[in-house]
Amino acid sequence: MSHISSEELAVSYGWKILSTFLVQIGRQTYSLPEKGVFVNDPLARGSTVIYPSVEAMRRSEKGKYEHETLYGAMGSPNQHQLEQVIAQIEGGSHCQVVSSGLAACTIPLLGFLSSGDHCLIIDSIYGPTKRFAETVLEKFGVEISYYPADCNLDEIETYIQNNTKLIFTESPGSHSFEIQNIAGTAEIAHRYGAKLILDNTWGIGIFKPFEHGVDISVQALTKYANGHSDLVLGAITVKCNDDWHILRDYAVAMGEVAAPDVCWLTLRGLRTMAARLEKQSVTGLKIAHWCSRQPYVERVLHPALPSCYGHEFWKRDFTGASSVFGVVFKKNIILQKVIEMINNLKIFSIGASWGGYESLVLLTDGEIRRKYKSRTLTGSACRFHIGLENENDLIEDLKQAFDKTLK
């Protein structure tokens, strides 16, 4: 076994302790020892559910909140199984799986806000969430405003209004990777009668949102949960039964459903997530360290490094790290040089999203869809997702591209 430093152990610790849990969770317990069964539960496609009597059908309709299969558009057995698994991973009571990560962000906004309400959003939120807030919520009379991703709790409180009903945060922040004091933000939200929504996609399995006061946690299962870059899926998890009823009613009213095939593939992906992320997180940290030593680099935005805003909250609240981080180049490295560097990479593919087995790079515009000037994105930047490739091969690829274009 290769030597691993205490810092590398820290980023992979959460994945080590999740390994057995993720392999065992949500699989059916069979009570017929004389009959053989497949390891994976079966795929169940369907639309119409049939009943032996009218009375039985009416009884089943009362199970809308119990993850029962009532009609295809209200979820399949595979969807309900995945919902129970995600709820346990997040530490919540109930989960609603939806058609995409963006739908996971937008449905709670629609379900928990009304005309005349105010929603306060962190400025580093996932860009399409911001777009939805500005193009759909405002159209229906919801007031939207933002707070900087690098402000302290006292500053956040100044952005609260009398009609604030929701605070929507993301930790770490999209592209700029600021880690938030979630417990402190939740305390502020609750003191003013608001709920806190967290986009917890980066922290799946290694940050327990409800232990820190979060009311609603959203996930893009597209990413690490699936792990193979071949589907789109989202999840919304809650702790409170009243919140679950609101969420479930709204999802049903919106016709939100996930295809059983996609849910089945995600369940399969979850079985190997800990093994994948244990390797990817350690490789990612090694490459982040390598990047930080290069003469062209101003700072590396990796939550496990002290150079990342909110690193102290990562140390306090997370049990590990994922493999996505940002690199900010020195001010003399102009944007075109970064573009040329990216174009010269051979193993890293250029593409959006992350969480699969392949390494990716994405150009980052530091001011994209931001209301406040970022104090972390001070120069041209890019985002790396580290996959399952050999770490030395990835470093050699970066080295040749850096030296060829950034000198």
C-alpha positions as a printed Julia matrix, in Angstrom:
407×3 Matrix{Float64}:
   0.0     0.0     0.0
   1.4     3.39   -1.01
   2.15    5.95    1.66
  -0.65    8.46    2.25
  -0.17   11.7     4.16
  -2.45   12.85    6.97
  -3.81   15.57    4.67
  -4.63   13.05    1.95
  -6.24   10.8     4.54
  -8.4    13.73    5.63
  -9.84   14.24    2.15
 -10.6    10.52    1.72
 -11.74    9.7     5.27
 -15.44   10.21    4.61
 -15.35    7.91    1.61
 -13.61    5.16    3.59
 -16.3     5.13    6.26
 -19.1     5.19    3.64
 -17.88    2.16    1.67
 -19.88   -0.57    3.42
 -22.88    1.7     3.91
 -23.16    2.48    0.18
 -22.77   -1.14   -0.86
 -25.5    -2.37    1.52
 -28.01    0.49    1.67
 -31.39    0.14   -0.03
 -30.98   -3.42   -1.28
 -33.95   -5.69   -0.72
 -33.8    -8.23    2.09
 -35.02  -11.51    0.75
 -36.77  -13.96    3.05
 -36.63  -16.98    0.72
 -33.2   -18.54    1.34
 -33.96  -21.46   -0.99
 -34.4   -19.18   -4.01
 -31.55  -17.39   -5.74
 -31.85  -13.68   -6.56
 -29.78  -11.18   -8.51
 -27.46   -8.86   -6.58
 -29.11   -5.73   -8.02
 -32.82   -5.18   -7.56
 -34.85   -5.46  -10.76
 -35.68   -2.62  -13.12
 -39.42   -1.86  -13.12
 -40.83    0.12  -16.04
 -44.47    1.07  -16.11
 -47.18    3.69  -16.29
 -50.5     2.15  -15.22
 -50.76    0.45  -11.85
 -53.64   -2.03  -11.59
 -55.57   -3.01   -8.44
 -57.81   -5.94   -7.47
 -60.66   -3.64   -6.39
 -61.83   -0.04   -6.23
 -61.36   -0.17   -2.46
 -57.75   -1.27   -2.82
 -57.06    1.54   -5.29
 -58.59    4.11   -2.91
 -56.53    2.79   -0.02
 -53.33    3.05   -2.05
 -54.01    6.7    -2.89
 -53.41    7.52    0.77
 -49.79    6.44    0.31
 -48.75    9.49   -1.72
 -46.28   10.53    0.97
 -45.0     7.0     1.66
 -43.07    6.35   -1.59
 -45.7     3.89   -2.79
 -46.12    3.13   -6.49
 -49.49    4.69   -7.4
 -49.03    5.66  -11.05
 -45.99    5.91  -13.31
 -46.01    9.71  -13.31
 -45.76    9.69   -9.51
 -42.68    7.5    -9.43
 -41.6     3.92   -9.98
 -40.31    1.36   -7.43
 -36.79    2.21   -8.61
 -37.36    5.92   -8.0
 -38.78    5.31   -4.54
 -35.88    3.02   -3.65
 -33.4     5.68   -4.75
 -35.29    8.32   -2.75
 -34.94    6.28    0.43
 -31.22    5.76   -0.21
 -30.53    9.47   -0.83
 -32.52   10.47    2.26
 -30.28    8.22    4.36
 -27.08    9.51    2.75
 -28.14   13.11    3.41
 -29.47   12.36    6.89
 -33.02   13.53    6.12
 -36.42   11.91    6.5
 -37.73   12.02    2.92
 -36.41   12.66   -0.56
 -38.02   13.53   -3.88
 -36.03   12.46   -6.94
 -36.59   14.72   -9.94
 -35.58   14.89  -13.57
 -32.39   16.98  -13.22
 -30.12   18.77  -10.79
 -31.59   22.07  -11.95
 -35.11   20.8   -11.24
 -33.9    19.92   -7.74
 -32.91   23.56   -7.29
 -36.02   25.12   -8.82
 -38.87   23.01   -7.42
 -38.28   24.03   -3.77
 -38.16   27.66   -4.86
 -41.57   27.28   -6.49
 -43.0    25.22   -3.65
 -41.87   27.32   -0.7
 -42.19   30.85   -2.14
 -45.24   32.95   -2.98
 -45.8    36.29   -4.64
 -44.56   39.05   -2.35
 -41.92   36.87   -0.67
 -38.2    37.6    -0.74
 -35.54   35.01   -1.53
 -31.92   35.73   -0.57
 -29.4    33.83   -2.69
 -25.65   33.45   -2.36
 -23.89   35.14   -5.27
 -21.83   32.03   -6.09
 -24.91   29.85   -6.68
 -25.05   27.53   -9.7
 -25.64   29.85  -12.68
 -28.85   28.21  -14.01
 -30.42   28.53  -10.53
 -29.74   32.25  -10.65
 -31.16   32.41  -14.17
 -34.36   30.68  -13.02
 -34.75   33.06  -10.09
 -34.41   36.1   -12.31
 -36.53   34.92  -15.24
 -39.27   32.86  -13.56
 -39.56   33.78   -9.87
 -39.44   37.52  -10.45
 -42.08   37.12  -13.17
 -44.44   35.75  -10.5
 -43.77   38.5    -7.99
 -41.0    36.97   -5.87
 -38.31   39.45   -4.87
 -34.73   38.22   -5.45
 -31.48   39.59   -4.05
 -27.96   38.25   -3.47
 -25.28   38.28   -0.81
 -21.52   37.95   -1.45
 -20.04   34.48   -1.1
 -17.16   35.76    0.99
 -18.99   37.81    3.62
 -19.27   36.93    7.31
 -22.43   36.13    9.25
 -22.96   39.69   10.45
 -22.91   40.86    6.84
 -25.34   38.17    5.72
 -27.81   39.36    8.35
 -27.86   42.83    6.78
 -29.35   41.35    3.6
 -32.37   39.86    5.41
 -35.7    41.62    4.78
 -39.04   41.51    6.58
 -40.43   39.33    3.79
 -37.45   36.96    3.49
 -38.81   33.41    3.35
 -35.85   31.48    1.93
 -32.06   31.71    1.94
 -30.48   29.63   -0.82
 -26.79   28.87   -0.42
 -24.18   26.62   -2.0
 -21.04   25.36   -0.31
 -18.52   25.3    -1.84
 -19.58   28.01   -4.27
 -19.93   27.36   -7.98
 -16.56   28.04   -9.71
 -15.09   30.03   -6.8
 -15.34   27.29   -4.12
 -16.04   29.4    -1.03
 -17.03   27.21    1.94
 -19.85   28.64    4.05
 -20.56   28.58    7.76
 -23.77   26.64    7.21
 -24.7    26.27   10.88
 -24.36   30.02   11.39
 -26.34   30.81    8.26
 -29.11   28.4     9.32
 -29.32   30.1    12.73
 -29.76   33.48   11.04
 -32.41   32.14    8.66
 -34.43   30.54   11.45
 -34.17   33.6    13.69
 -35.96   35.58   10.97
 -38.5    32.86   10.19
 -36.88   31.78    6.91
 -35.82   28.37    5.64
 -32.33   27.49    4.44
 -31.8    25.59    1.18
 -28.36   24.17    0.46
 -27.01   22.92   -2.86
 -24.95   20.07   -1.4
 -23.81   18.42   -4.64
 -20.07   18.81   -3.94
 -20.56   17.52   -0.4
 -22.66   14.41   -1.04
 -21.83   11.88    1.65
 -19.19   14.04    3.35
 -21.36   16.89    4.63
 -24.5    16.14    6.64
 -26.75   19.15    5.96
 -29.44   18.52    8.56
 -26.91   18.22   11.37
 -26.02   21.86   10.61
 -29.55   23.27   10.52
 -30.35   23.03    6.8
 -34.06   22.68    5.98
 -33.84   21.54    2.35
 -30.82   19.92    0.67
 -30.56   19.52   -3.09
 -28.33   17.24   -5.13
 -27.38   16.87   -8.78
 -27.27   13.07   -8.85
 -25.97   13.52  -12.39
 -22.51   13.88  -10.89
 -20.84   11.65   -8.28
 -23.9     9.54   -7.44
 -24.11    8.3   -11.02
 -20.4     8.62  -11.72
 -20.43    7.74  -15.42
 -21.52   10.93  -17.22
 -24.42    9.21  -18.94
 -27.58   10.52  -17.25
 -29.22   13.62  -15.75
 -31.01   13.44  -12.39
 -31.65   15.43   -9.21
 -32.84   14.99   -5.64
 -34.44   17.16   -2.94
 -34.23   16.0     0.68
 -36.0    17.36    3.76
 -36.12   16.54    7.47
 -39.48   17.95    8.55
 -42.73   16.15    7.65
 -44.53   19.44    6.93
 -41.78   20.37    4.46
 -42.04   16.9     2.92
 -45.78   17.28    2.3
 -45.27   20.66    0.62
 -42.42   19.31   -1.49
 -44.2    16.1    -2.49
 -47.45   17.9    -3.35
 -45.6    20.39   -5.53
 -43.53   17.76   -7.31
 -46.68   15.77   -8.12
 -48.51   18.92   -9.25
 -45.58   19.77  -11.55
 -45.55   16.28  -13.04
 -41.94   15.78  -11.93
 -40.83   12.19  -12.34
 -37.57   10.38  -13.03
 -37.32    7.5   -15.5
 -36.89    4.13  -13.78
 -33.87    3.29  -15.96
 -32.11    6.46  -14.81
 -32.89    5.74  -11.15
 -31.66    2.16  -11.52
 -28.37    3.34  -13.05
 -27.91    5.88  -10.27
 -28.44    3.22   -7.62
 -25.81    1.13   -9.37
 -23.44    4.1    -9.47
 -23.87    4.74   -5.75
 -22.49    1.26   -4.96
 -19.04    2.33   -6.17
 -19.13    6.01   -5.24
 -17.01    5.63   -2.11
 -14.32    3.65   -3.94
 -14.26    6.13   -6.8
 -14.16    9.2    -4.59
 -11.55    7.78   -2.23
  -9.15    7.64   -5.19
 -10.38   10.78   -6.97
 -10.23   12.95   -3.86
  -6.65   11.96   -3.06
  -5.52   12.4    -6.67
  -7.33   15.71   -6.81
  -5.54   16.99   -3.72
  -2.14   15.94   -5.09
  -2.82   17.75   -8.36
  -4.11   20.8    -6.48
  -0.81   20.89   -4.55
   1.14   20.53   -7.79
  -0.78   23.42   -9.35
  -0.13   25.62   -6.3
   3.63   25.24   -6.82
   3.6    26.37  -10.45
   4.97   29.85  -11.19
   1.95   30.71  -13.34
  -0.61   30.12  -10.57
  -1.88   32.78   -8.17
  -3.99   30.5    -5.98
  -5.75   27.16   -5.97
  -9.4    27.07   -4.92
  -9.63   23.69   -3.21
 -11.57   23.59    0.09
  -8.94   21.33    1.7
  -6.23   23.97    1.13
  -5.78   27.04    3.35
  -5.8    29.21    0.19
  -9.54   28.53   -0.21
 -12.03   30.89    1.46
 -13.75   29.14    4.38
 -11.13   26.39    4.68
 -11.67   26.44    8.45
 -15.32   25.48    7.97
 -14.31   22.63    5.68
 -11.99   21.33    8.42
 -14.75   21.65   11.01
 -17.77   20.36    9.1
 -16.71   18.0     6.3
 -15.42   14.44    6.58
 -13.64   14.57    3.22
 -13.4    16.3    -0.13
 -14.47   15.75   -3.7
 -12.23   16.09   -6.74
 -13.38   19.41   -8.23
 -11.36   22.58   -7.67
 -10.37   25.84   -9.35
  -7.06   27.36  -10.4
  -6.59   31.15  -10.62
  -3.66   32.28  -12.74
  -1.44   35.28  -12.14
  -2.64   38.56  -13.56
   0.0    38.6   -16.3
  -1.49   35.35  -17.7
  -4.11   36.74  -20.05
  -7.34   34.9   -20.82
  -6.22   33.87  -24.3
  -3.19   32.12  -22.82
  -5.43   30.09  -20.52
  -7.61   29.16  -23.49
  -4.52   28.0   -25.41
  -3.39   25.97  -22.39
  -6.77   24.25  -22.15
  -6.73   23.5   -25.88
  -3.3    21.86  -25.49
  -4.41   19.38  -22.81
  -4.54   15.81  -24.09
  -5.99   13.72  -21.24
  -8.29   16.36  -19.74
 -11.42   16.78  -21.84
 -13.14   20.14  -22.2
 -16.66   19.93  -20.86
 -19.24   21.12  -18.36
 -20.5    19.12  -15.39
 -18.26   16.81  -13.35
 -18.39   13.72  -11.16
 -17.7    11.06  -13.77
 -14.71    8.76  -14.13
 -13.02   11.09  -16.65
 -10.97   14.22  -15.95
 -12.39   17.51  -17.23
 -11.38   21.13  -17.55
 -13.65   24.15  -17.95
 -12.73   27.77  -18.54
 -14.0    29.98  -15.71
 -15.0    33.6   -16.24
 -14.51   35.09  -12.79
 -17.38   37.54  -13.11
 -19.88   35.28  -14.86
 -23.39   35.95  -13.52
 -22.02   37.62  -10.38
 -23.49   40.68   -8.7
 -20.4    41.3    -6.56
 -16.77   41.36   -7.55
 -15.18   38.12   -6.4
 -12.23   38.4    -4.04
 -11.2    34.85   -4.9
 -11.39   34.96   -8.71
  -8.81   37.72   -9.2
  -7.46   36.58  -12.57
  -8.17   34.24  -15.47
  -9.16   30.87  -14.1
 -10.28   27.36  -14.93
 -11.94   24.49  -13.1
 -10.6    20.95  -12.98
 -12.46   17.75  -12.27
 -10.09   14.88  -11.48
 -11.18   11.46  -12.66
  -9.81    7.96  -12.25
  -6.76    8.29  -14.48
  -3.23    7.8   -13.15
  -2.15   10.89  -11.21
   1.29   11.04  -12.87
  -0.29   10.97  -16.33
  -2.57   13.86  -15.37
   0.31   15.91  -13.93
   2.42   15.3   -17.04
  -0.49   16.45  -19.19
  -0.84   19.64  -17.16
   2.92   20.21  -17.19
   3.24   20.02  -20.95
   0.24   22.32  -21.48
   1.4    24.83  -18.85
   4.96   24.97  -20.17
   3.9    25.16  -23.8
   1.52   28.07  -23.44
   1.99   29.95  -20.14
   5.73   30.67  -20.2
